[in-house]
GROMACS .gro file of C-alpha atoms in nm:
model
  394
    1MET     CA    1   1.129  -0.390  -2.943
    2ASN     CA    2   1.444  -0.305  -2.757
    3SER     CA    3   1.347  -0.305  -2.390
    4GLY     CA    4   1.596  -0.026  -2.334
    5LYS     CA    5   1.387   0.204  -2.559
    6ALA     CA    6   1.039   0.093  -2.453
    7LYS     CA    7   0.889   0.403  -2.292
    8ILE     CA    8   0.769   0.371  -1.933
    9PHE     CA    9   0.709   0.738  -1.850
   10ASN     CA   10   0.426   0.802  -2.095
   11GLN     CA   11   0.148   1.050  -2.023
   12SER     CA   12  -0.096   0.791  -1.886
   13PHE     CA   13   0.168   0.645  -1.654
   14LEU     CA   14   0.251   0.987  -1.508
   15GLU     CA   15  -0.117   1.076  -1.463
   16ILE     CA   16  -0.199   0.749  -1.288
   17ALA     CA   17   0.103   0.783  -1.061
   18LEU     CA   18   0.002   1.141  -0.974
   19ILE     CA   19  -0.353   1.036  -0.886
   20ASN     CA   20  -0.226   0.750  -0.673
   21PHE     CA   21   0.011   0.987  -0.492
   22LEU     CA   22  -0.254   1.252  -0.422
   23VAL     CA   23  -0.512   1.004  -0.298
   24LEU     CA   24  -0.263   0.831  -0.068
   25ILE     CA   25  -0.153   1.167   0.072
   26THR     CA   26  -0.509   1.212   0.203
   27PHE     CA   27  -0.489   0.865   0.357
   28TYR     CA   28  -0.149   0.883   0.527
   29SER     CA   29  -0.185   1.241   0.647
   30LEU     CA   30  -0.516   1.173   0.820
   31ILE     CA   31  -0.410   0.835   0.955
   32VAL     CA   32  -0.173   1.013   1.196
   33ALA     CA   33  -0.399   1.313   1.267
   34ILE     CA   34  -0.741   1.159   1.320
   35GLY     CA   35  -0.655   0.995   1.653
   36PRO     CA   36  -0.542   1.317   1.823
   37TYR     CA   37  -0.838   1.498   1.663
   38ALA     CA   38  -1.082   1.247   1.813
   39VAL     CA   39  -0.926   1.272   2.160
   40ASP     CA   40  -0.843   1.644   2.177
   41ILE     CA   41  -1.134   1.799   1.985
   42LEU     CA   42  -1.419   1.547   2.014
   43HIS     CA   43  -1.307   1.424   2.358
   44LEU     CA   44  -1.339   1.059   2.259
   45SER     CA   45  -1.143   0.778   2.421
   46THR     CA   46  -0.814   0.647   2.289
   47ALA     CA   47  -0.985   0.314   2.216
   48VAL     CA   48  -1.233   0.492   1.988
   49SER     CA   49  -0.948   0.682   1.823
   50GLY     CA   50  -0.790   0.348   1.734
   51LEU     CA   51  -1.117   0.238   1.577
   52LEU     CA   52  -1.127   0.558   1.372
   53VAL     CA   53  -0.779   0.486   1.244
   54GLY     CA   54  -0.866   0.129   1.148
   55ILE     CA   55  -1.212   0.183   0.996
   56VAL     CA   56  -1.062   0.342   0.685
   57VAL     CA   57  -0.871   0.018   0.619
   58ILE     CA   58  -1.194  -0.179   0.658
   59GLY     CA   59  -1.364   0.047   0.404
   60SER     CA   60  -1.073   0.001   0.167
   61LEU     CA   61  -1.087  -0.375   0.209
   62VAL     CA   62  -1.461  -0.388   0.138
   63MET     CA   63  -1.417  -0.194  -0.185
   64ARG     CA   64  -1.115  -0.396  -0.294
   65MET     CA   65  -1.327  -0.711  -0.270
   66MET     CA   66  -1.589  -0.550  -0.492
   67SER     CA   67  -1.368  -0.359  -0.733
   68GLY     CA   68  -1.252  -0.655  -0.939
   69ALA     CA   69  -1.609  -0.737  -1.041
   70ILE     CA   70  -1.697  -0.370  -1.090
   71LEU     CA   71  -1.398  -0.303  -1.310
   72ALA     CA   72  -1.494  -0.593  -1.536
   73LYS     CA   73  -1.819  -0.410  -1.620
   74ILE     CA   74  -1.734  -0.038  -1.607
   75SER     CA   75  -1.445   0.145  -1.772
   76THR     CA   76  -1.136   0.224  -1.572
   77LYS     CA   77  -1.166   0.599  -1.622
   78THR     CA   78  -1.529   0.600  -1.509
   79MET     CA   79  -1.439   0.423  -1.186
   80MET     CA   80  -1.150   0.659  -1.123
   81LEU     CA   81  -1.376   0.960  -1.177
   82ILE     CA   82  -1.637   0.825  -0.937
   83GLY     CA   83  -1.381   0.749  -0.668
   84ALA     CA   84  -1.201   1.083  -0.700
   85PHE     CA   85  -1.525   1.283  -0.715
   86VAL     CA   86  -1.679   1.123  -0.404
   87LEU     CA   87  -1.353   1.182  -0.217
   88ILE     CA   88  -1.403   1.561  -0.238
   89PRO     CA   89  -1.727   1.587  -0.032
   90THR     CA   90  -1.584   1.324   0.202
   91MET     CA   91  -1.295   1.558   0.284
   92ILE     CA   92  -1.534   1.853   0.326
   93ALA     CA   93  -1.748   1.646   0.562
   94TYR     CA   94  -1.466   1.629   0.818
   95HIS     CA   95  -1.553   1.990   0.909
   96PHE     CA   96  -1.897   1.876   1.022
   97ALA     CA   97  -1.800   1.554   1.201
   98THR     CA   98  -1.903   1.628   1.559
   99SER     CA   99  -1.980   1.275   1.674
  100MET     CA  100  -1.819   0.935   1.668
  101ILE     CA  101  -2.085   0.784   1.439
  102VAL     CA  102  -2.054   1.058   1.178
  103LEU     CA  103  -1.675   1.041   1.183
  104LEU     CA  104  -1.680   0.663   1.151
  105LEU     CA  105  -1.907   0.692   0.847
  106ILE     CA  106  -1.685   0.953   0.684
  107ARG     CA  107  -1.374   0.744   0.747
  108PHE     CA  108  -1.542   0.433   0.608
  109ILE     CA  109  -1.646   0.611   0.288
  110GLN     CA  110  -1.298   0.759   0.249
  111GLY     CA  111  -1.153   0.411   0.286
  112MET     CA  112  -1.386   0.275   0.018
  113MET     CA  113  -1.285   0.547  -0.229
  114ILE     CA  114  -0.915   0.498  -0.154
  115GLY     CA  115  -0.955   0.124  -0.202
  116LEU     CA  116  -1.139   0.174  -0.529
  117ILE     CA  117  -0.895   0.425  -0.673
  118GLY     CA  118  -0.594   0.227  -0.551
  119THR     CA  119  -0.713  -0.092  -0.715
  120VAL     CA  120  -0.791   0.093  -1.038
  121THR     CA  121  -0.457   0.275  -1.059
  122ASN     CA  122  -0.256  -0.036  -0.977
  123THR     CA  123  -0.447  -0.235  -1.239
  124ALA     CA  124  -0.432   0.032  -1.509
  125VAL     CA  125  -0.059   0.089  -1.471
  126VAL     CA  126   0.009  -0.273  -1.571
  127PHE     CA  127  -0.133  -0.195  -1.915
  128VAL     CA  128   0.035   0.143  -1.972
  129VAL     CA  129   0.392   0.019  -1.917
  130PRO     CA  130   0.573  -0.199  -2.175
  131ALA     CA  131   0.520  -0.568  -2.098
  132GLU     CA  132   0.891  -0.642  -2.124
  133ARG     CA  133   0.964  -0.376  -1.859
  134ARG     CA  134   0.667  -0.447  -1.635
  135SER     CA  135   0.861  -0.507  -1.313
  136GLU     CA  136   1.066  -0.193  -1.367
  137GLY     CA  137   0.755   0.008  -1.450
  138ILE     CA  138   0.570  -0.109  -1.140
  139SER     CA  139   0.879  -0.031  -0.933
  140TYR     CA  140   0.877   0.326  -1.061
  141PHE     CA  141   0.501   0.356  -1.015
  142SER     CA  142   0.516   0.230  -0.657
  143LEU     CA  143   0.744   0.520  -0.572
  144SER     CA  144   0.431   0.735  -0.574
  145THR     CA  145   0.313   0.527  -0.277
  146VAL     CA  146   0.651   0.538  -0.106
  147ILE     CA  147   0.671   0.918  -0.123
  148ALA     CA  148   0.315   0.945   0.008
  149THR     CA  149   0.398   0.725   0.307
  150ALA     CA  150   0.677   0.966   0.404
  151LEU     CA  151   0.522   1.302   0.307
  152GLY     CA  152   0.167   1.223   0.423
  153PRO     CA  153   0.237   1.179   0.796
  154PHE     CA  154   0.466   1.482   0.791
  155LEU     CA  155   0.192   1.701   0.639
  156GLY     CA  156  -0.074   1.559   0.870
  157LEU     CA  157   0.123   1.644   1.183
  158ALA     CA  158   0.245   1.981   1.054
  159LEU     CA  159  -0.091   2.106   0.926
  160SER     CA  160  -0.289   1.986   1.229
  161GLY     CA  161  -0.040   2.185   1.436
  162VAL     CA  162  -0.180   2.497   1.268
  163SER     CA  163  -0.543   2.385   1.304
  164TYR     CA  164  -0.753   2.084   1.214
  165SER     CA  165  -0.977   2.307   1.003
  166PHE     CA  166  -0.674   2.409   0.798
  167LEU     CA  167  -0.576   2.042   0.761
  168PHE     CA  168  -0.923   1.948   0.632
  169ASN     CA  169  -0.917   2.240   0.385
  170VAL     CA  170  -0.584   2.124   0.244
  171GLU     CA  171  -0.716   1.766   0.222
  172THR     CA  172  -1.012   1.894   0.019
  173VAL     CA  173  -0.780   2.076  -0.221
  174ILE     CA  174  -0.567   1.763  -0.265
  175ALA     CA  175  -0.879   1.555  -0.340
  176GLY     CA  176  -0.987   1.818  -0.593
  177LEU     CA  177  -0.649   1.799  -0.765
  178ALA     CA  178  -0.682   1.420  -0.785
  179PHE     CA  179  -1.020   1.459  -0.954
  180LEU     CA  180  -0.882   1.712  -1.205
  181ALA     CA  181  -0.593   1.480  -1.287
  182THR     CA  182  -0.842   1.200  -1.352
  183LEU     CA  183  -1.027   1.414  -1.607
  184PHE     CA  184  -0.715   1.430  -1.828
  185ILE     CA  185  -0.652   1.056  -1.851
  186HIS     CA  186  -0.706   0.908  -2.198
  187LYS     CA  187  -0.975   0.645  -2.164
  188SER     CA  188  -0.833   0.432  -2.445
  189ALA     CA  189  -0.494   0.412  -2.276
  190VAL     CA  190  -0.617   0.275  -1.945
  191ASP     CA  191  -0.942   0.098  -2.034
  192ILE     CA  192  -0.903  -0.259  -1.909
  193LYS     CA  193  -1.178  -0.384  -2.143
  194ALA     CA  194  -0.976  -0.271  -2.443
  195HIS     CA  195  -0.693  -0.499  -2.332
  196THR     CA  196  -0.912  -0.798  -2.253
  197ALA     CA  197  -1.187  -0.785  -2.516
  198THR     CA  198  -1.072  -1.093  -2.707
  199LYS     CA  199  -1.055  -1.311  -2.399
  200THR     CA  200  -1.370  -1.190  -2.228
  201ALA     CA  201  -1.576  -1.239  -2.543
  202THR     CA  202  -1.530  -1.613  -2.513
  203THR     CA  203  -1.514  -1.649  -2.134
  204ASP     CA  204  -1.812  -1.718  -1.908
  205ALA     CA  205  -1.897  -1.461  -1.644
  206PRO     CA  206  -1.706  -1.530  -1.322
  207THR     CA  207  -1.894  -1.690  -1.037
  208GLY     CA  208  -1.828  -1.762  -0.671
  209LEU     CA  209  -1.482  -1.663  -0.547
  210HIS     CA  210  -1.382  -1.566  -0.902
  211ARG     CA  211  -1.618  -1.266  -0.880
  212PHE     CA  212  -1.403  -1.104  -0.610
  213MET     CA  213  -1.054  -1.254  -0.625
  214GLU     CA  214  -0.819  -1.442  -0.855
  215PRO     CA  215  -0.751  -1.787  -0.703
  216LYS     CA  216  -0.416  -1.814  -0.885
  217ALA     CA  217  -0.297  -1.502  -0.703
  218ILE     CA  218  -0.399  -1.614  -0.352
  219PRO     CA  219  -0.085  -1.820  -0.266
  220LEU     CA  220   0.147  -1.531  -0.351
  221ALA     CA  221  -0.088  -1.283  -0.185
  222MET     CA  222  -0.066  -1.496   0.129
  223ALA     CA  223   0.313  -1.452   0.128
  224LEU     CA  224   0.251  -1.078   0.102
  225PHE     CA  225   0.007  -1.098   0.395
  226ILE     CA  226   0.263  -1.272   0.618
  227ALA     CA  227   0.540  -1.025   0.532
  228THR     CA  228   0.309  -0.725   0.571
  229LEU     CA  229   0.226  -0.834   0.926
  230THR     CA  230   0.585  -0.747   1.014
  231TYR     CA  231   0.555  -0.395   0.874
  232SER     CA  232   0.225  -0.342   1.054
  233ALA     CA  233   0.425  -0.389   1.373
  234ILE     CA  234   0.643  -0.097   1.261
  235GLN     CA  235   0.356   0.138   1.182
  236SER     CA  236   0.162   0.056   1.498
  237TYR     CA  237   0.421   0.016   1.769
  238LEU     CA  238   0.752   0.173   1.665
  239SER     CA  239   0.683   0.495   1.856
  240PHE     CA  240   0.606   0.300   2.175
  241PHE     CA  241   0.917   0.084   2.132
  242MET     CA  242   1.149   0.379   2.068
  243LYS     CA  243   1.007   0.561   2.368
  244ALA     CA  244   1.086   0.258   2.582
  245GLN     CA  245   1.440   0.266   2.437
  246HIS     CA  246   1.467   0.638   2.528
  247MET     CA  247   1.510   0.725   2.159
  248SER     CA  248   1.168   0.871   2.080
  249GLN     CA  249   1.327   1.182   1.927
  250VAL     CA  250   1.441   0.987   1.620
  251THR     CA  251   1.126   0.781   1.555
  252GLU     CA  252   0.990   1.000   1.276
  253TYR     CA  253   1.314   0.966   1.078
  254PHE     CA  254   1.259   0.592   1.035
  255PHE     CA  255   0.995   0.650   0.767
  256LEU     CA  256   1.202   0.911   0.585
  257ILE     CA  257   1.500   0.676   0.570
  258TYR     CA  258   1.271   0.387   0.471
  259ALA     CA  259   1.121   0.591   0.185
  260ALA     CA  260   1.457   0.724   0.066
  261VAL     CA  261   1.607   0.374   0.048
  262ILE     CA  262   1.314   0.244  -0.155
  263PHE     CA  263   1.321   0.550  -0.381
  264ILE     CA  264   1.685   0.483  -0.465
  265SER     CA  265   1.667   0.102  -0.495
  266ARG     CA  266   1.336   0.038  -0.674
  267PRO     CA  267   1.453   0.127  -1.028
  268PHE     CA  268   1.749  -0.113  -1.001
  269THR     CA  269   1.551  -0.397  -0.847
  270GLY     CA  270   1.277  -0.359  -1.106
  271ARG     CA  271   1.525  -0.392  -1.392
  272LEU     CA  272   1.686  -0.693  -1.226
  273ALA     CA  273   1.349  -0.868  -1.192
  274ASP     CA  274   1.280  -0.809  -1.562
  275SER     CA  275   1.623  -0.921  -1.683
  276LYS     CA  276   1.648  -1.220  -1.447
  277ASN     CA  277   1.337  -1.325  -1.253
  278GLU     CA  278   1.147  -1.242  -0.935
  279ASN     CA  279   1.352  -1.482  -0.720
  280PHE     CA  280   1.654  -1.254  -0.763
  281ILE     CA  281   1.457  -0.986  -0.574
  282ILE     CA  282   1.222  -1.168  -0.338
  283TYR     CA  283   1.467  -1.403  -0.167
  284PRO     CA  284   1.725  -1.131  -0.089
  285ALA     CA  285   1.447  -0.888   0.010
  286LEU     CA  286   1.308  -1.123   0.274
  287VAL     CA  287   1.656  -1.198   0.407
  288LEU     CA  288   1.724  -0.822   0.434
  289LEU     CA  289   1.390  -0.776   0.609
  290ALA     CA  290   1.483  -1.037   0.870
  291ILE     CA  291   1.821  -0.867   0.923
  292GLY     CA  292   1.640  -0.536   0.966
  293PHE     CA  293   1.430  -0.677   1.250
  294ILE     CA  294   1.738  -0.833   1.410
  295LEU     CA  295   1.890  -0.485   1.418
  296LEU     CA  296   1.570  -0.314   1.531
  297SER     CA  297   1.508  -0.555   1.818
  298ASN     CA  298   1.863  -0.482   1.938
  299VAL     CA  299   1.862  -0.107   1.878
  300HIS     CA  300   2.067   0.088   2.132
  301ASN     CA  301   2.197   0.385   1.935
  302VAL     CA  302   2.116   0.595   1.629
  303VAL     CA  303   2.355   0.405   1.400
  304VAL     CA  304   2.177   0.074   1.460
  305PHE     CA  305   1.843   0.251   1.421
  306VAL     CA  306   1.942   0.392   1.081
  307LEU     CA  307   2.076   0.056   0.964
  308ALA     CA  308   1.750  -0.112   1.070
  309ALA     CA  309   1.549   0.141   0.867
  310ILE     CA  310   1.775   0.083   0.564
  311PHE     CA  311   1.749  -0.296   0.577
  312ILE     CA  312   1.373  -0.293   0.636
  313GLY     CA  313   1.329  -0.048   0.349
  314LEU     CA  314   1.537  -0.260   0.114
  315GLY     CA  315   1.358  -0.572   0.234
  316PHE     CA  316   0.987  -0.502   0.266
  317GLY     CA  317   0.982  -0.215   0.017
  318ASN     CA  318   1.123  -0.421  -0.267
  319PHE     CA  319   0.942  -0.742  -0.174
  320GLN     CA  320   0.614  -0.555  -0.195
  321SER     CA  321   0.665  -0.428  -0.551
  322ALA     CA  322   0.819  -0.757  -0.670
  323ALA     CA  323   0.518  -0.950  -0.536
  324GLN     CA  324   0.279  -0.719  -0.720
  325ALA     CA  325   0.472  -0.753  -1.046
  326THR     CA  326   0.488  -1.132  -1.008
  327ILE     CA  327   0.114  -1.161  -0.950
  328SER     CA  328   0.053  -0.959  -1.267
  329LYS     CA  329   0.261  -1.213  -1.463
  330ILE     CA  330   0.082  -1.529  -1.350
  331VAL     CA  331  -0.272  -1.433  -1.456
  332PRO     CA  332  -0.422  -1.373  -1.801
  333PRO     CA  333  -0.504  -1.011  -1.896
  334GLU     CA  334  -0.880  -1.054  -1.850
  335ARG     CA  335  -0.823  -1.148  -1.484
  336MET     CA  336  -0.579  -0.864  -1.411
  337SER     CA  337  -0.830  -0.651  -1.221
  338TYR     CA  338  -0.920  -0.947  -0.999
  339ALA     CA  339  -0.554  -1.027  -0.938
  340THR     CA  340  -0.484  -0.667  -0.838
  341SER     CA  341  -0.787  -0.674  -0.611
  342THR     CA  342  -0.658  -0.997  -0.451
  343TYR     CA  343  -0.316  -0.842  -0.392
  344PHE     CA  344  -0.462  -0.544  -0.208
  345ILE     CA  345  -0.721  -0.745  -0.016
  346PHE     CA  346  -0.443  -0.942   0.151
  347PHE     CA  347  -0.227  -0.630   0.185
  348ASP     CA  348  -0.505  -0.433   0.356
  349LEU     CA  349  -0.607  -0.731   0.566
  350ALA     CA  350  -0.258  -0.751   0.715
  351PHE     CA  351  -0.269  -0.383   0.812
  352GLY     CA  352  -0.624  -0.423   0.941
  353VAL     CA  353  -0.581  -0.727   1.166
  354GLY     CA  354  -0.205  -0.711   1.226
  355PRO     CA  355  -0.202  -0.430   1.486
  356TYR     CA  356  -0.487  -0.592   1.680
  357LEU     CA  357  -0.334  -0.941   1.681
  358LEU     CA  358   0.013  -0.814   1.768
  359GLY     CA  359  -0.138  -0.595   2.037
  360LEU     CA  360  -0.274  -0.908   2.204
  361ILE     CA  361   0.073  -1.064   2.202
  362GLU     CA  362   0.282  -0.764   2.307
  363PRO     CA  363   0.183  -0.751   2.678
  364SER     CA  364   0.327  -1.101   2.722
  365ILE     CA  365   0.656  -1.056   2.537
  366GLY     CA  366   0.719  -0.681   2.530
  367PHE     CA  367   0.808  -0.467   2.230
  368THR     CA  368   1.158  -0.613   2.202
  369GLY     CA  369   1.011  -0.962   2.199
  370LEU     CA  370   0.753  -0.849   1.944
  371TYR     CA  371   1.020  -0.737   1.697
  372GLN     CA  372   1.217  -1.054   1.761
  373LEU     CA  373   0.900  -1.245   1.673
  374MET     CA  374   0.887  -1.054   1.343
  375ILE     CA  375   1.218  -1.220   1.248
  376LEU     CA  376   1.043  -1.557   1.267
  377VAL     CA  377   0.742  -1.427   1.077
  378THR     CA  378   0.972  -1.310   0.797
  379VAL     CA  379   1.133  -1.655   0.777
  380ILE     CA  380   0.784  -1.807   0.754
  381ALA     CA  381   0.704  -1.571   0.465
  382LEU     CA  382   1.023  -1.680   0.287
  383ILE     CA  383   0.947  -2.051   0.330
  384TRP     CA  384   0.587  -1.999   0.217
  385TYR     CA  385   0.702  -1.812  -0.094
  386PHE     CA  386   0.945  -2.090  -0.181
  387LEU     CA  387   0.675  -2.355  -0.147
  388VAL     CA  388   0.401  -2.182  -0.345
  389HIS     CA  389   0.604  -2.009  -0.617
  390GLY     CA  390   0.980  -1.966  -0.582
  391ARG     CA  391   1.079  -2.327  -0.645
  392ARG     CA  392   0.885  -2.329  -0.975
  393VAL     CA  393   1.059  -2.026  -1.121
  394LYS     CA  394   1.297  -2.115  -1.403
   0.00000   0.00000   0.00000
């Protein structure tokens, strides 16, 4: 088949992308609103508000570790329906969260459902795009995440400004829309078992580590973990850093610029990875990421700030999708769900432990020193990638 005519935007692709977008909107909008809600409405401490922000990532991580094994036994559509359905009462329950314990439980369950649905959608999309255009297809699909990362925080802050009750009502509606979208997915198009039946019929049931992760994917996932640590420094501490630089009024625009750059570049980088190979994307992406942190750590005006956002968007945004596409290429189809689970376990782990670890370092080196340190971390990610994968690519 001519790769130029192989259809990426089929019905299943669009439905999966829509579900991924809606679910992540509930995640990113609440991630910025739940801290102020805990402090202003429930009168909890800022330390507890940080725990409430992080517990959703822990829930997601727990489910990602389990989802690979679950997906091997239950159809993709069934798991998506379960995850989307449970998300609805979880959103409703925010109205009745009047204590720290209840709110922690709600956040943990929400994280589990987001982790489940995210693993399912990112596994299913591999099978609904043409194999010869897989990198390009994943690049397009990942735009649903990119848009959510920009629109979610904006909605969370804007709607909570009206009232938190209004915010929770909108979250419930969004979760309901995600469930309705799941109902329309064709089971045959996204059923992982249908794509792996021949292999699994002659393969022993996975045991040990193989039940939760794909060992072949771990080295590349470790490169992702190292690079994602740098972006966790952005999400956690950019507002503090920009305030110290007396530029707090422009902080929110970083994520809009970041998302716009990825939105524009992903289609081109995806095609390049398919026509050439992943090294043509990953090496330049990590170099651009390092340049972005050089600029950010030396920010003194809006122009440098914008350039830093552009370089970091081009760097981390495209490395992330290229790493996911590469992992999907190095495992057999019957292990795809485990490989996807491995990818997101390391991705979530970086966002879960990164802010805490970097927070221990920051008092000694300051925010400028922290972002200078991220330059070194990016170089380490590049060297690690070369050692475990890049040098073997033909």
